[in-house]
Short mmCIF file of C-alpha atoms in Angstrom, two decimals:
data_model
loop_
_atom_site.label_atom_id
_atom_site.label_comp_id
_atom_site.label_asym_id
_atom_site.label_seq_id
_atom_site.Cartn_x
_atom_site.Cartn_y
_atom_site.Cartn_z
CA MET Z 23 -8.29 -38.16 -0.21
CA ASN Z 24 -6.58 -40.95 -2.13
CA ASP Z 25 -2.99 -41.12 -3.22
CA LEU Z 26 -3.73 -40.04 -6.75
CA GLU Z 27 -5.50 -36.90 -5.63
CA GLU Z 28 -2.67 -36.07 -3.28
CA LEU Z 29 -0.15 -36.70 -6.04
CA LEU Z 30 -2.07 -34.43 -8.37
CA ARG Z 31 -2.22 -31.63 -5.80
CA THR Z 32 1.51 -31.87 -5.24
CA ASP Z 33 2.33 -31.93 -8.94
CA LEU Z 34 0.05 -29.02 -9.75
CA ALA Z 35 1.59 -26.94 -6.99
CA ARG Z 36 5.12 -27.85 -8.11
CA ALA Z 37 4.39 -27.07 -11.75
CA ALA Z 38 2.86 -23.72 -10.90
CA GLU Z 39 5.47 -22.67 -8.36
CA PRO Z 40 7.93 -21.05 -10.81
CA ILE Z 41 5.16 -19.16 -12.55
CA ASP Z 42 4.97 -15.51 -11.63
CA SER Z 43 2.77 -12.81 -12.96
CA GLY Z 44 3.98 -10.40 -15.57
CA VAL Z 45 1.08 -8.07 -14.90
CA ASP Z 46 1.90 -4.54 -13.81
CA ALA Z 47 -0.96 -3.22 -11.70
CA ASP Z 48 -0.46 0.44 -12.60
CA GLU Z 49 -0.18 -0.30 -16.31
CA LEU Z 50 -3.34 -2.36 -16.07
CA VAL Z 51 -5.24 0.52 -14.47
CA GLU Z 52 -3.99 2.81 -17.22
CA ALA Z 53 -5.11 0.26 -19.82
CA GLY Z 54 -8.50 0.17 -18.11
CA HIS Z 55 -8.76 3.94 -18.41
CA ARG Z 56 -7.93 3.75 -22.09
CA VAL Z 57 -10.54 1.08 -22.74
CA ARG Z 58 -13.20 3.05 -20.92
CA ARG Z 59 -12.36 6.12 -22.94
CA SER Z 60 -12.28 4.22 -26.22
CA ARG Z 61 -15.68 2.73 -25.41
CA THR Z 62 -17.23 6.11 -24.96
CA MET Z 63 -15.42 7.47 -27.98
CA ARG Z 64 -16.61 4.51 -30.03
CA VAL Z 65 -20.16 5.49 -29.22
CA GLY Z 66 -19.19 8.97 -30.27
CA ALA Z 67 -17.78 7.78 -33.55
CA GLY Z 68 -21.03 6.04 -34.34
CA LEU Z 69 -23.00 9.12 -33.58
CA THR Z 70 -20.74 11.28 -35.68
CA ALA Z 71 -21.61 9.12 -38.65
CA VAL Z 72 -25.27 9.73 -37.93
CA LEU Z 73 -24.76 13.44 -37.67
CA VAL Z 74 -22.88 13.74 -40.91
CA THR Z 75 -25.73 11.96 -42.60
CA ALA Z 76 -28.24 14.11 -40.82
CA ALA Z 77 -26.64 17.24 -42.19
CA GLY Z 78 -27.48 16.05 -45.68
CA LEU Z 79 -30.89 14.93 -44.53
CA GLY Z 80 -31.88 18.47 -43.66
CA LEU Z 81 -32.26 19.33 -47.33
CA VAL Z 82 -34.34 16.24 -47.97
CA VAL Z 83 -36.67 17.04 -45.13
CA ALA Z 84 -37.14 20.65 -46.19
CA THR Z 85 -37.86 19.61 -49.76
CA ALA Z 86 -40.39 16.99 -48.78
CA VAL Z 87 -42.25 19.34 -46.50
CA GLY Z 88 -42.23 22.10 -49.08
CA ARG Z 89 -43.90 19.82 -51.60
CA GLY Z 90 -46.65 19.27 -49.10
CA SER Z 91 -47.46 22.99 -49.23
CA GLN Z 92 -46.66 23.38 -45.58
CA ALA Z 93 -44.33 25.83 -44.01
CA PRO Z 94 -40.94 24.17 -43.69
CA VAL Z 95 -39.84 23.53 -40.17
CA LEU Z 96 -36.20 24.38 -39.91
CA ALA Z 97 -33.83 23.96 -37.04
CA THR Z 98 -32.93 27.28 -35.49
CA PRO Z 99 -29.61 28.16 -33.96
CA SER Z 100 -29.54 27.46 -30.27
CA PRO Z 101 -29.18 30.42 -27.97
CA THR Z 102 -25.73 30.93 -26.64
CA PRO Z 103 -25.66 29.50 -23.16
CA SER Z 104 -24.19 31.34 -20.30
CA VAL Z 105 -22.11 29.81 -17.59
CA THR Z 106 -24.30 28.05 -15.07
CA ALA Z 107 -27.25 28.33 -17.37
CA SER Z 108 -30.56 27.30 -15.92
CA VAL Z 109 -32.77 25.54 -18.41
CA THR Z 110 -36.51 25.95 -18.13
CA PRO Z 111 -38.35 22.65 -18.32
CA SER Z 112 -39.82 22.17 -21.76
CA THR Z 113 -43.52 21.69 -22.23
CA SER Z 114 -43.32 20.45 -25.78
CA ALA Z 115 -45.52 17.51 -26.68
CA SER Z 116 -44.01 14.21 -27.63
CA PRO Z 117 -43.73 13.57 -31.37
CA THR Z 118 -46.71 11.62 -32.62
CA ILE Z 119 -47.44 9.65 -35.74
CA THR Z 120 -50.22 11.59 -37.43
CA SER Z 121 -49.91 10.94 -41.14
CA ALA Z 122 -51.17 7.83 -42.86
CA THR Z 123 -49.86 7.68 -46.36
CA ALA Z 124 -47.51 5.20 -47.89
CA GLY Z 125 -43.85 5.98 -47.97
CA LYS Z 126 -40.45 4.38 -47.89
CA ALA Z 127 -36.86 5.17 -47.13
CA THR Z 128 -33.90 3.45 -48.74
CA PHE Z 129 -30.61 3.04 -46.91
CA ASP Z 130 -27.34 2.37 -48.71
CA LEU Z 131 -25.28 0.16 -46.40
CA THR Z 132 -22.33 -0.50 -48.66
CA ASP Z 133 -20.12 1.66 -46.44
CA PHE Z 134 -21.39 0.11 -43.22
CA GLY Z 135 -18.63 -2.47 -42.90
CA MET Z 136 -16.58 -2.52 -39.70
CA ASN Z 137 -13.13 -4.00 -39.32
CA LYS Z 138 -13.38 -7.41 -40.96
CA ALA Z 139 -17.17 -7.55 -40.91
CA ASP Z 140 -18.95 -6.43 -44.04
CA ALA Z 141 -22.44 -5.05 -43.69
CA PRO Z 142 -25.01 -7.85 -43.82
CA PHE Z 143 -26.89 -5.98 -46.56
CA ASP Z 144 -25.94 -3.60 -49.33
CA GLN Z 145 -29.34 -1.99 -49.22
CA LEU Z 146 -32.14 -1.83 -46.73
CA VAL Z 147 -35.62 -0.52 -47.55
CA VAL Z 148 -38.11 0.50 -44.88
CA ALA Z 149 -41.63 0.84 -46.32
CA ALA Z 150 -44.80 1.91 -44.50
CA GLU Z 151 -48.29 1.27 -45.83
CA PRO Z 152 -51.53 2.36 -44.09
CA THR Z 153 -53.99 -0.41 -43.34
CA SER Z 154 -57.78 -0.39 -43.02
CA THR Z 155 -57.45 -0.63 -39.24
CA GLY Z 156 -55.58 2.63 -39.00
CA THR Z 157 -52.18 1.15 -38.41
CA LEU Z 158 -49.09 1.43 -40.52
CA ALA Z 159 -47.81 -1.86 -41.87
CA ILE Z 160 -44.04 -1.75 -41.87
CA THR Z 161 -42.03 -3.92 -44.24
CA ILE Z 162 -38.26 -4.03 -43.99
CA ILE Z 163 -36.23 -5.75 -46.68
CA GLY Z 164 -32.48 -6.19 -46.61
CA SER Z 165 -30.73 -7.20 -49.81
CA LYS Z 166 -27.25 -8.12 -50.92
CA PRO Z 167 -26.24 -9.46 -54.33
CA GLY Z 168 -25.81 -13.21 -54.32
CA HIS Z 169 -27.83 -13.63 -51.15
CA ALA Z 170 -31.52 -14.14 -50.53
CA ASP Z 171 -33.37 -11.06 -49.32
CA GLN Z 172 -34.25 -10.93 -45.64
CA LYS Z 173 -37.59 -9.52 -44.62
CA ALA Z 174 -39.21 -8.39 -41.39
CA THR Z 175 -42.59 -6.83 -40.73
CA ALA Z 176 -44.17 -4.80 -37.93
CA GLN Z 177 -47.29 -2.83 -37.17
CA VAL Z 178 -47.21 0.72 -35.85
CA GLU Z 179 -50.48 2.20 -34.64
CA ALA Z 180 -51.49 5.78 -35.38
CA GLY Z 181 -50.94 8.17 -32.51
CA ARG Z 182 -48.04 6.15 -31.18
CA THR Z 183 -45.47 8.28 -29.41
CA SER Z 184 -42.93 5.62 -28.51
CA ALA Z 185 -40.26 3.88 -30.56
CA THR Z 186 -40.57 0.47 -32.23
CA PHE Z 187 -37.59 -1.85 -32.65
CA VAL Z 188 -37.44 -4.41 -35.43
CA GLY Z 189 -34.54 -6.81 -35.89
CA LEU Z 190 -33.44 -7.99 -39.30
CA GLY Z 191 -31.12 -10.95 -39.03
CA LYS Z 192 -28.58 -10.92 -36.22
CA ARG Z 193 -26.77 -7.69 -37.00
CA ALA Z 194 -29.32 -5.08 -38.03
CA VAL Z 195 -31.96 -3.21 -36.07
CA VAL Z 196 -34.44 -0.78 -37.55
CA THR Z 197 -35.83 1.65 -35.00
CA LEU Z 198 -38.99 3.50 -35.95
CA VAL Z 199 -39.63 6.76 -34.11
CA PRO Z 200 -42.52 9.18 -34.49
CA GLY Z 201 -41.98 12.54 -36.11
CA THR Z 202 -39.09 14.00 -38.02
CA ALA Z 203 -35.86 12.83 -36.48
CA ALA Z 204 -32.81 14.88 -37.35
CA ASN Z 205 -30.61 12.15 -35.95
CA ALA Z 206 -30.83 9.25 -33.55
CA SER Z 207 -28.74 6.74 -31.68
CA LEU Z 208 -29.48 3.20 -30.55
CA PHE Z 209 -28.35 2.08 -27.09
CA THR Z 210 -27.78 -1.55 -26.23
CA ASP Z 211 -25.91 -3.54 -23.61
CA LEU Z 212 -25.48 -6.50 -25.94
CA ASN Z 213 -21.99 -7.50 -26.94
CA VAL Z 214 -22.28 -6.25 -30.51
CA GLY Z 215 -18.86 -4.67 -31.01
CA GLY Z 216 -18.87 -1.54 -33.11
CA ARG Z 217 -21.91 -0.14 -34.82
CA VAL Z 218 -22.77 2.13 -37.70
CA SER Z 219 -26.08 3.87 -38.16
CA ASP Z 220 -28.09 6.23 -40.32
CA THR Z 221 -31.37 8.04 -39.82
CA LYS Z 222 -33.94 8.96 -42.47
CA VAL Z 223 -37.47 10.27 -42.55
CA ILE Z 224 -40.03 7.99 -44.18
CA PRO Z 225 -41.82 10.65 -46.23
CA GLY Z 226 -45.53 11.04 -45.70
CA THR Z 227 -45.80 8.59 -42.84
CA GLY Z 228 -44.96 10.68 -39.79
CA LEU Z 229 -42.20 8.21 -39.06
CA SER Z 230 -38.44 8.28 -39.10
CA ALA Z 231 -36.24 5.22 -39.27
CA LEU Z 232 -32.87 4.63 -37.65
CA VAL Z 233 -30.92 1.75 -39.15
CA THR Z 234 -28.16 0.38 -36.96
CA VAL Z 235 -25.75 -2.33 -38.05
CA PHE Z 236 -23.68 -4.18 -35.46
CA GLU Z 237 -20.19 -5.50 -35.97
CA ARG Z 238 -21.06 -8.77 -34.25
CA GLY Z 239 -24.28 -10.70 -34.58
CA VAL Z 240 -26.47 -11.55 -31.59
CA ALA Z 241 -29.46 -13.86 -31.31
CA GLU Z 242 -31.89 -11.13 -30.30
CA PRO Z 243 -30.53 -7.83 -31.59
CA THR Z 244 -33.46 -5.80 -30.23
CA LYS Z 245 -33.28 -7.24 -26.72
CA GLY Z 246 -33.09 -4.42 -24.18
CA ALA Z 247 -32.60 -1.81 -26.88
CA GLY Z 248 -33.24 1.87 -26.25
CA VAL Z 249 -33.10 4.91 -28.47
CA ILE Z 250 -32.61 8.62 -28.18
CA TRP Z 251 -33.51 10.79 -31.11
CA GLN Z 252 -33.34 14.51 -31.79
CA THR Z 253 -36.17 16.33 -33.45
CA VAL Z 254 -35.66 19.33 -35.67
CA ASP Z 255 -36.33 21.70 -32.77
CA GLY Z 256 -33.17 20.33 -31.17
CA LEU Z 257 -34.91 18.52 -28.34
CA LEU Z 258 -34.10 14.93 -27.48
CA HIS Z 259 -36.59 12.12 -26.90
CA SER Z 260 -36.10 8.63 -25.55
CA THR Z 261 -37.78 5.29 -26.24
CA SER Z 262 -41.11 6.08 -24.59
CA GLY Z 263 -41.30 9.38 -26.45
CA ALA Z 264 -40.61 11.38 -23.33
CA GLU Z 265 -38.38 14.39 -23.66
CA VAL Z 266 -34.86 13.80 -22.39
CA PRO Z 267 -33.68 16.53 -20.04
CA SER Z 268 -31.01 18.37 -21.97
CA ALA Z 269 -29.48 21.77 -22.57
CA GLU Z 270 -27.49 23.34 -25.36
CA VAL Z 271 -24.19 24.71 -24.09
CA SER Z 272 -21.00 26.08 -25.52
CA VAL Z 273 -17.67 26.33 -23.81
CA ALA Z 274 -14.15 27.09 -25.00
CA GLY Z 275 -15.44 27.59 -28.52
CA GLU Z 276 -17.19 24.22 -28.71
CA SER Z 277 -20.89 23.54 -28.47
CA ALA Z 278 -22.91 20.47 -27.62
CA ARG Z 279 -26.22 19.44 -26.16
CA ILE Z 280 -25.67 17.88 -22.77
CA TYR Z 281 -28.28 15.38 -21.66
CA ARG Z 282 -29.13 12.84 -19.03
CA SER Z 283 -31.74 10.14 -19.65
CA GLU Z 284 -32.98 8.08 -16.72
CA GLU Z 285 -34.98 5.93 -19.14
CA ILE Z 286 -31.96 4.92 -21.18
CA GLY Z 287 -29.58 5.09 -18.25
CA VAL Z 288 -27.10 7.27 -20.03
CA LEU Z 289 -25.72 10.80 -19.92
CA GLY Z 290 -23.54 12.53 -22.42
CA LEU Z 291 -22.91 15.13 -25.06
CA TRP Z 292 -25.15 15.14 -28.10
CA GLY Z 293 -23.23 17.21 -30.59
CA ARG Z 294 -24.17 18.19 -34.09
CA GLU Z 295 -20.73 19.06 -35.26
CA GLY Z 296 -17.37 19.89 -33.80
CA LYS Z 297 -15.31 17.90 -31.39
CA LEU Z 298 -17.54 17.32 -28.41
CA GLY Z 299 -20.59 15.54 -29.65
CA GLY Z 300 -21.46 11.91 -29.53
CA THR Z 301 -19.88 10.96 -26.25
CA SER Z 302 -21.82 9.19 -23.57
CA MET Z 303 -21.47 7.07 -20.47
CA ALA Z 304 -23.79 4.92 -18.43
CA ILE Z 305 -25.39 6.71 -15.50
CA LYS Z 306 -24.44 3.80 -13.27
CA ASP Z 307 -20.79 4.34 -14.14
CA ALA Z 308 -20.83 8.12 -13.81
CA GLU Z 309 -19.72 9.87 -10.66
CA PRO Z 310 -18.55 13.36 -9.70
CA GLY Z 311 -14.94 12.15 -9.68
CA ASP Z 312 -15.16 11.73 -13.45
CA LEU Z 313 -14.59 15.46 -13.68
CA ILE Z 314 -11.07 15.16 -12.36
CA GLY Z 315 -8.03 14.00 -14.28
CA GLY Z 316 -7.66 13.04 -17.91
CA GLY Z 317 -10.44 13.89 -20.28
CA LEU Z 318 -11.91 12.35 -23.38
CA GLY Z 319 -9.80 13.35 -26.34
CA HIS Z 320 -10.45 14.31 -29.91
CA CYS Z 321 -7.19 14.95 -31.69
CA GLY Z 322 -6.05 15.69 -35.19
CA GLU Z 323 -3.16 14.03 -36.91
CA VAL Z 324 -0.62 11.76 -35.28
CA PRO Z 325 1.40 12.94 -33.42
CA PRO Z 326 -1.61 14.58 -31.84
CA THR Z 327 -1.97 18.25 -32.43
CA GLY Z 328 -4.91 20.48 -31.84
CA CYS Z 329 -6.53 18.15 -29.34
CA THR Z 330 -9.82 18.91 -27.65
CA TRP Z 331 -10.23 17.33 -24.23
CA SER Z 332 -13.45 17.22 -22.33
CA ASN Z 333 -14.78 16.00 -19.00
CA PHE Z 334 -18.40 15.89 -18.00
CA THR Z 335 -20.58 14.51 -15.29
CA ALA Z 336 -23.94 15.02 -13.63
CA LEU Z 337 -24.37 16.27 -10.07
CA PRO Z 338 -27.56 15.56 -8.13
CA PRO Z 339 -30.42 18.04 -7.80
CA GLY Z 340 -29.74 20.61 -5.14
CA THR Z 341 -26.06 21.02 -6.01
CA THR Z 342 -24.98 24.65 -5.64
CA ASN Z 343 -21.87 26.82 -5.53
CA LEU Z 344 -20.07 24.77 -8.13
CA GLN Z 345 -16.53 25.91 -8.84
CA LEU Z 346 -13.94 24.17 -11.00
CA THR Z 347 -10.20 24.75 -11.08
CA LEU Z 348 -8.91 24.02 -14.55
CA ASN Z 349 -5.48 22.85 -15.64
CA PRO Z 350 -3.29 26.00 -15.62
CA LYS Z 351 -1.09 24.51 -18.34
CA ALA Z 352 -4.00 24.60 -20.77
CA PRO Z 353 -4.98 28.26 -21.08
CA ASP Z 354 -7.51 27.72 -23.86
CA SER Z 355 -10.05 26.09 -21.60
CA GLY Z 356 -13.40 26.66 -19.94
CA TRP Z 357 -16.26 25.04 -18.13
CA THR Z 358 -19.98 25.45 -17.84
CA SER Z 359 -22.90 23.86 -16.12
CA ALA Z 360 -26.60 23.65 -16.73
CA THR Z 361 -29.45 22.65 -14.48
CA LEU Z 362 -31.66 20.27 -16.43
CA SER Z 363 -35.44 20.14 -16.18
CA ASP Z 364 -35.27 17.31 -13.63
CA GLY Z 365 -32.89 19.24 -11.41
CA TRP Z 366 -29.69 17.36 -12.26
CA VAL Z 367 -26.73 19.65 -12.81
CA MET Z 368 -24.66 18.78 -15.84
CA VAL Z 369 -21.06 19.97 -15.81
CA LEU Z 370 -18.81 20.20 -18.85
CA ALA Z 371 -15.18 21.28 -18.96
CA VAL Z 372 -13.11 21.57 -22.12
CA ASN Z 373 -9.61 22.52 -23.16
CA HIS Z 374 -7.76 22.74 -26.43
CA SER Z 375 -4.20 21.68 -26.06
CA SER Z 376 -1.61 19.08 -26.74
CA LYS Z 377 -1.57 15.51 -25.58
CA GLU Z 378 0.48 16.45 -22.53
CA THR Z 379 -2.25 18.63 -21.06
CA SER Z 380 -5.11 16.21 -21.35
CA THR Z 381 -6.00 16.90 -17.74
CA VAL Z 382 -8.87 19.35 -17.94
CA VAL Z 383 -10.02 19.77 -14.36
CA VAL Z 384 -7.65 19.85 -11.40
CA SER Z 385 -10.28 20.16 -8.69
CA ALA Z 386 -13.95 20.81 -8.13
CA ASP Z 387 -15.87 22.25 -5.20
CA TYR Z 388 -19.58 22.37 -4.63
CA VAL Z 389 -22.24 22.18 -1.97
CA ASP Z 390 -24.50 19.16 -2.16
CA ALA Z 391 -28.21 19.04 -1.49
CA SER Z 392 -27.67 18.42 2.21
CA GLY Z 393 -25.56 21.54 2.53
CA LYS Z 394 -22.29 19.64 2.80
CA ALA Z 395 -19.24 21.12 1.09
CA VAL Z 396 -17.63 18.66 -1.31
CA HIS Z 397 -14.09 18.92 -2.65
CA LEU Z 398 -12.80 16.68 -5.43
CA GLY Z 399 -9.26 16.45 -6.73
CA LYS Z 400 -6.10 17.99 -5.38
CA MET I 200 -24.01 6.47 -8.89
CA PHE I 201 -21.92 7.85 -6.12
CA GLY I 202 -19.44 5.15 -5.20
CA SER I 203 -15.90 5.74 -4.17
CA PRO I 204 -14.07 8.27 -6.31
CA THR I 205 -12.04 6.91 -9.20
CA PRO I 206 -8.61 7.35 -7.57
CA THR I 207 -9.73 5.30 -4.56
CA ARG I 208 -11.31 2.70 -6.79
CA ASP I 209 -8.17 2.49 -8.91
CA ALA I 210 -6.00 2.09 -5.85
CA ALA I 211 -8.20 -0.72 -4.54
CA PHE I 212 -8.11 -2.45 -7.89
CA ALA I 213 -4.34 -2.07 -8.20
CA GLU I 214 -3.94 -3.63 -4.77
CA PHE I 215 -6.20 -6.48 -5.81
CA VAL I 216 -4.04 -7.04 -8.90
CA ARG I 217 -0.87 -7.12 -6.84
CA THR I 218 -2.23 -9.67 -4.42
CA SER I 219 -4.06 -11.94 -6.84
CA SER I 220 -2.29 -11.87 -10.19
CA ARG I 221 0.31 -14.50 -9.34
CA SER I 222 -2.28 -17.03 -8.22
CA LEU I 223 -4.44 -16.27 -11.26
CA THR I 224 -1.47 -16.60 -13.60
CA ARG I 225 -0.65 -19.98 -12.15
CA THR I 226 -4.19 -21.14 -12.67
CA ALA I 227 -4.10 -19.82 -16.22
CA TYR I 228 -0.82 -21.59 -16.88
CA LEU I 229 -2.18 -24.92 -15.72
CA LEU I 230 -5.27 -24.43 -17.84
CA CYS I 231 -3.53 -23.46 -21.06
CA GLY I 232 -0.01 -24.88 -20.64
CA ASP I 233 1.69 -21.80 -22.05
CA ARG I 234 3.32 -19.10 -19.95
CA ALA I 235 2.94 -16.29 -22.44
CA LEU I 236 -0.68 -17.17 -23.12
CA ALA I 237 -1.30 -17.40 -19.39
CA ASP I 238 -0.06 -13.84 -18.96
CA ASP I 239 -2.30 -12.68 -21.80
CA LEU I 240 -5.29 -14.45 -20.35
CA VAL I 241 -4.77 -12.97 -16.90
CA GLN I 242 -4.21 -9.52 -18.33
CA GLU I 243 -7.43 -9.79 -20.28
CA ALA I 244 -9.37 -11.18 -17.34
CA LEU I 245 -8.14 -8.45 -15.03
CA LEU I 246 -8.98 -5.78 -17.58
CA LYS I 247 -12.53 -7.08 -17.79
CA THR I 248 -12.66 -7.13 -14.03
CA TYR I 249 -11.49 -3.53 -13.89
CA LEU I 250 -14.29 -2.49 -16.22
CA ALA I 251 -16.79 -4.23 -13.94
CA TRP I 252 -15.03 -3.25 -10.73
CA ARG I 253 -17.91 -1.17 -9.42
CA ARG I 254 -20.17 -4.21 -9.57
CA VAL I 255 -17.72 -6.65 -8.01
CA ARG I 256 -18.44 -7.20 -4.33
CA PRO I 257 -15.56 -6.88 -1.91
CA GLY I 258 -14.19 -10.31 -1.14
CA GLU I 259 -15.47 -11.80 -4.38
CA ALA I 260 -13.00 -10.19 -6.74
CA THR I 261 -10.75 -13.22 -7.03
CA GLY I 262 -13.68 -15.51 -7.71
CA TYR I 263 -15.07 -13.07 -10.24
CA THR I 264 -11.76 -12.80 -12.09
CA ARG I 265 -11.21 -16.55 -11.99
CA ARG I 266 -14.60 -17.03 -13.60
CA VAL I 267 -13.71 -14.52 -16.32
CA LEU I 268 -10.36 -16.20 -16.77
CA VAL I 269 -11.81 -19.67 -17.20
CA ASN I 270 -14.34 -18.36 -19.67
CA LEU I 271 -11.62 -16.54 -21.59
CA ASN I 272 -9.65 -19.75 -21.68
CA ILE I 273 -12.67 -21.59 -22.98
CA ASP I 274 -13.10 -19.00 -25.67
CA ARG I 275 -9.43 -19.19 -26.58
CA TRP I 276 -9.63 -22.92 -27.01
CA ARG I 277 -12.83 -22.65 -28.98
CA ARG I 278 -11.18 -20.22 -31.36
CA ARG I 279 -8.42 -22.65 -32.13
CA PRO I 280 -8.66 -24.78 -35.23
CA PRO I 281 -10.25 -28.17 -34.64
CA VAL I 282 -7.80 -30.67 -33.21
CA PRO I 283 -8.33 -34.43 -33.37
CA THR I 284 -9.34 -35.52 -29.91
CA GLU I 285 -9.48 -39.26 -30.32
CA LEU I 286 -6.32 -39.76 -28.37
CA THR I 287 -7.18 -37.44 -25.53
CA GLU I 288 -9.34 -39.98 -23.76
CA GLN I 289 -6.66 -42.63 -24.11
CA PRO I 290 -3.36 -42.89 -22.33
CA VAL I 291 -0.71 -41.57 -24.66
CA ALA I 292 2.98 -42.04 -24.36
CA ASP I 293 4.76 -38.87 -23.40
CA LYS I 294 6.72 -37.82 -26.46
CA GLY I 295 8.87 -35.42 -24.49
CA PRO I 296 12.45 -36.26 -23.74
CA ALA I 297 13.16 -37.90 -20.45
CA GLN I 298 15.33 -35.03 -19.29
CA VAL I 299 12.52 -32.52 -19.37
CA ASP I 300 11.97 -30.86 -16.02
CA ASP I 301 9.38 -33.04 -14.36
CA ARG I 302 7.65 -29.99 -12.96
CA ASP I 303 6.17 -29.54 -16.42
CA GLN I 304 5.04 -33.11 -16.80
CA ILE I 305 1.69 -32.58 -15.15
CA VAL I 306 1.10 -29.65 -17.47
CA ARG I 307 1.70 -31.88 -20.48
CA LEU I 308 -0.53 -34.53 -19.02
CA LEU I 309 -3.28 -32.01 -18.41
CA ALA I 310 -2.95 -30.78 -21.99
CA GLY I 311 -3.85 -34.27 -23.14
CA LEU I 312 -7.15 -34.21 -21.31
CA PRO I 313 -10.44 -32.90 -22.66
CA THR I 314 -10.91 -29.25 -21.76
CA GLN I 315 -13.69 -29.83 -19.26
CA GLN I 316 -11.73 -32.44 -17.35
CA ARG I 317 -8.65 -30.22 -17.30
CA ARG I 318 -10.63 -27.26 -15.97
CA VAL I 319 -12.28 -29.31 -13.27
CA LEU I 320 -9.01 -30.85 -12.11
CA VAL I 321 -7.23 -27.50 -11.96
CA LEU I 322 -10.03 -25.78 -10.10
CA ARG I 323 -10.57 -28.69 -7.71
CA TYR I 324 -6.97 -29.70 -7.01
CA PHE I 325 -4.99 -26.49 -7.56
CA ASP I 326 -7.44 -23.78 -6.57
CA ASP I 327 -9.00 -26.03 -3.92
CA LEU I 328 -12.54 -25.21 -4.94
CA SER I 329 -15.29 -27.46 -3.70
CA GLU I 330 -17.36 -29.46 -6.14
CA ALA I 331 -20.21 -27.00 -5.68
CA ALA I 332 -17.98 -23.95 -6.23
CA THR I 333 -16.43 -25.56 -9.30
CA ALA I 334 -19.86 -26.34 -10.68
CA GLU I 335 -21.03 -22.78 -10.14
CA LEU I 336 -17.93 -21.27 -11.68
CA LEU I 337 -18.13 -23.45 -14.77
CA GLY I 338 -21.88 -23.23 -15.03
CA ILE I 339 -22.36 -27.00 -14.92
CA SER I 340 -23.98 -29.41 -12.47
CA ILE I 341 -22.21 -30.93 -9.51
CA GLY I 342 -22.77 -34.29 -11.15
CA ALA I 343 -20.92 -33.09 -14.22
CA VAL I 344 -18.06 -31.92 -12.01
CA LYS I 345 -17.89 -35.31 -10.33
CA SER I 346 -17.97 -37.09 -13.66
CA ALA I 347 -15.28 -34.90 -15.22
CA SER I 348 -13.13 -35.21 -12.14
CA SER I 349 -13.48 -38.97 -12.01
CA ARG I 350 -12.69 -39.42 -15.68
CA GLY I 351 -9.84 -36.97 -15.54
CA LEU I 352 -8.28 -38.70 -12.56
CA ALA I 353 -8.69 -42.06 -14.23
CA ALA I 354 -6.92 -40.83 -17.34
CA LEU I 355 -4.15 -39.29 -15.27
CA ARG I 356 -3.72 -42.50 -13.30
CA GLN I 357 -2.88 -44.29 -16.52
CA HIS I 358 -0.56 -41.48 -17.57
CA TYR I 359 1.21 -41.65 -14.23
CA GLN I 360 1.57 -45.41 -14.52
CA MET I 361 2.98 -45.13 -18.04
CA ALA I 362 5.31 -42.37 -16.95
CA ASP I 363 6.52 -44.44 -14.04
CA GLU I 364 7.06 -47.42 -16.29
CA GLY I 365 8.94 -45.24 -18.74
CA GLY I 366 11.11 -43.81 -15.99
CA LEU I 367 9.97 -40.28 -16.59
CA ARG I 368 9.11 -39.51 -12.99
#
């Protein structure tokens, strides 16, 4: 080492010596918890927007089907689940594209802005036209006054049961799914910030379209994308068209469809309305310990009143004798579990209380598949 | 799926923060030249590390966070408005008063260097990373590390000489 290098080492060490860290480890962990919660709640917020739209869509779907002289297919209320409900595996067929007439759906994106990012388009039209080869030619056009239209095309073959992803620019993805989707949600690991979405049926085509707009643009917006959509019978399907193991549950006056998708790598609550729906987490990040401690909150005005807190997780197949001890300071609470068609046991606990009683579950006990007793929490 | 329960994971992370944050803050300070910004950068880097904690291998946490930190710092500098850089390759007279604590002088000198040279010098001569480790962390070749280090040292040599001549050391 020469003199200059030695001098530099000495000077760097001297300059840095008085510098200490202002980071508080415990506060940082708390901040980490908040970010993790806000991430899952952000996904929830996006889904809520879809669901609100879907509520209006129900009328459109019924009208369109009625014009076709077919019996309208309406969603039916889900049966009230019981605690520790066991859900029989479904044998329903995957939705399939069967129709082959032209149709289009128009999306108004003027309210799709997020933070400082306006939507890239004011309007987006998804049109499907049958071709002589039996495929559907998809044309997607995004428009905004003062800007040139952007266009993308795709081909969707008849009989297809899986989803098709089409990017339009850097911030919009159109996902085409077979059948009548009541609502849908796009999943991506890309760093896209927030997202807003809407789902519509493309009349006469046997297709539904999910339009998702990202807050931040990415070079390949469809890269690694996955989708889960809900058909009018309430069942969920993932990218390949396979049914996602799920169950409709209600607890403490709230209802949601709990699901776990290996294909998408996500588990969560797929709610139609209320305060539980639209929350998810990556399977790789989920663990039984997620049940314990502070829950995911949905509160009213500030200061928070009338909060609903929830915790959920999935326990492996073979889990039995599950018992949860809930926060005694939150009397308006409950928990339930459901064994999904693939054997995973989904657990959901909820309470309605103030900010101070956000802890939902104090402890959990169960027996795992090997027969070992497991205790979590205090 | 079934790693250590959250409380254990949190405790391990908190311990990591306690043992590493000072060193990371010092690195951040030398990179950005601003104590408050250094704290922000470290806080942000540690938060990102926390979110990825399950994927961070034991023993590699400091390296992981340092990589995040350097990238954050890069981003921070990239977000700044363009600054004329013509003078940064040339020896510039220190405009600071002679009575300034000379501990800070190296920080001012580093601030006059191009970002890549500054990063390489800090990682090589403060964090004691090898050329290969520096290259991997910055995502550049070893040759680029050698080049940046050589040019950075050459620029500093002139700064040191000017400082000595000006009686600032």
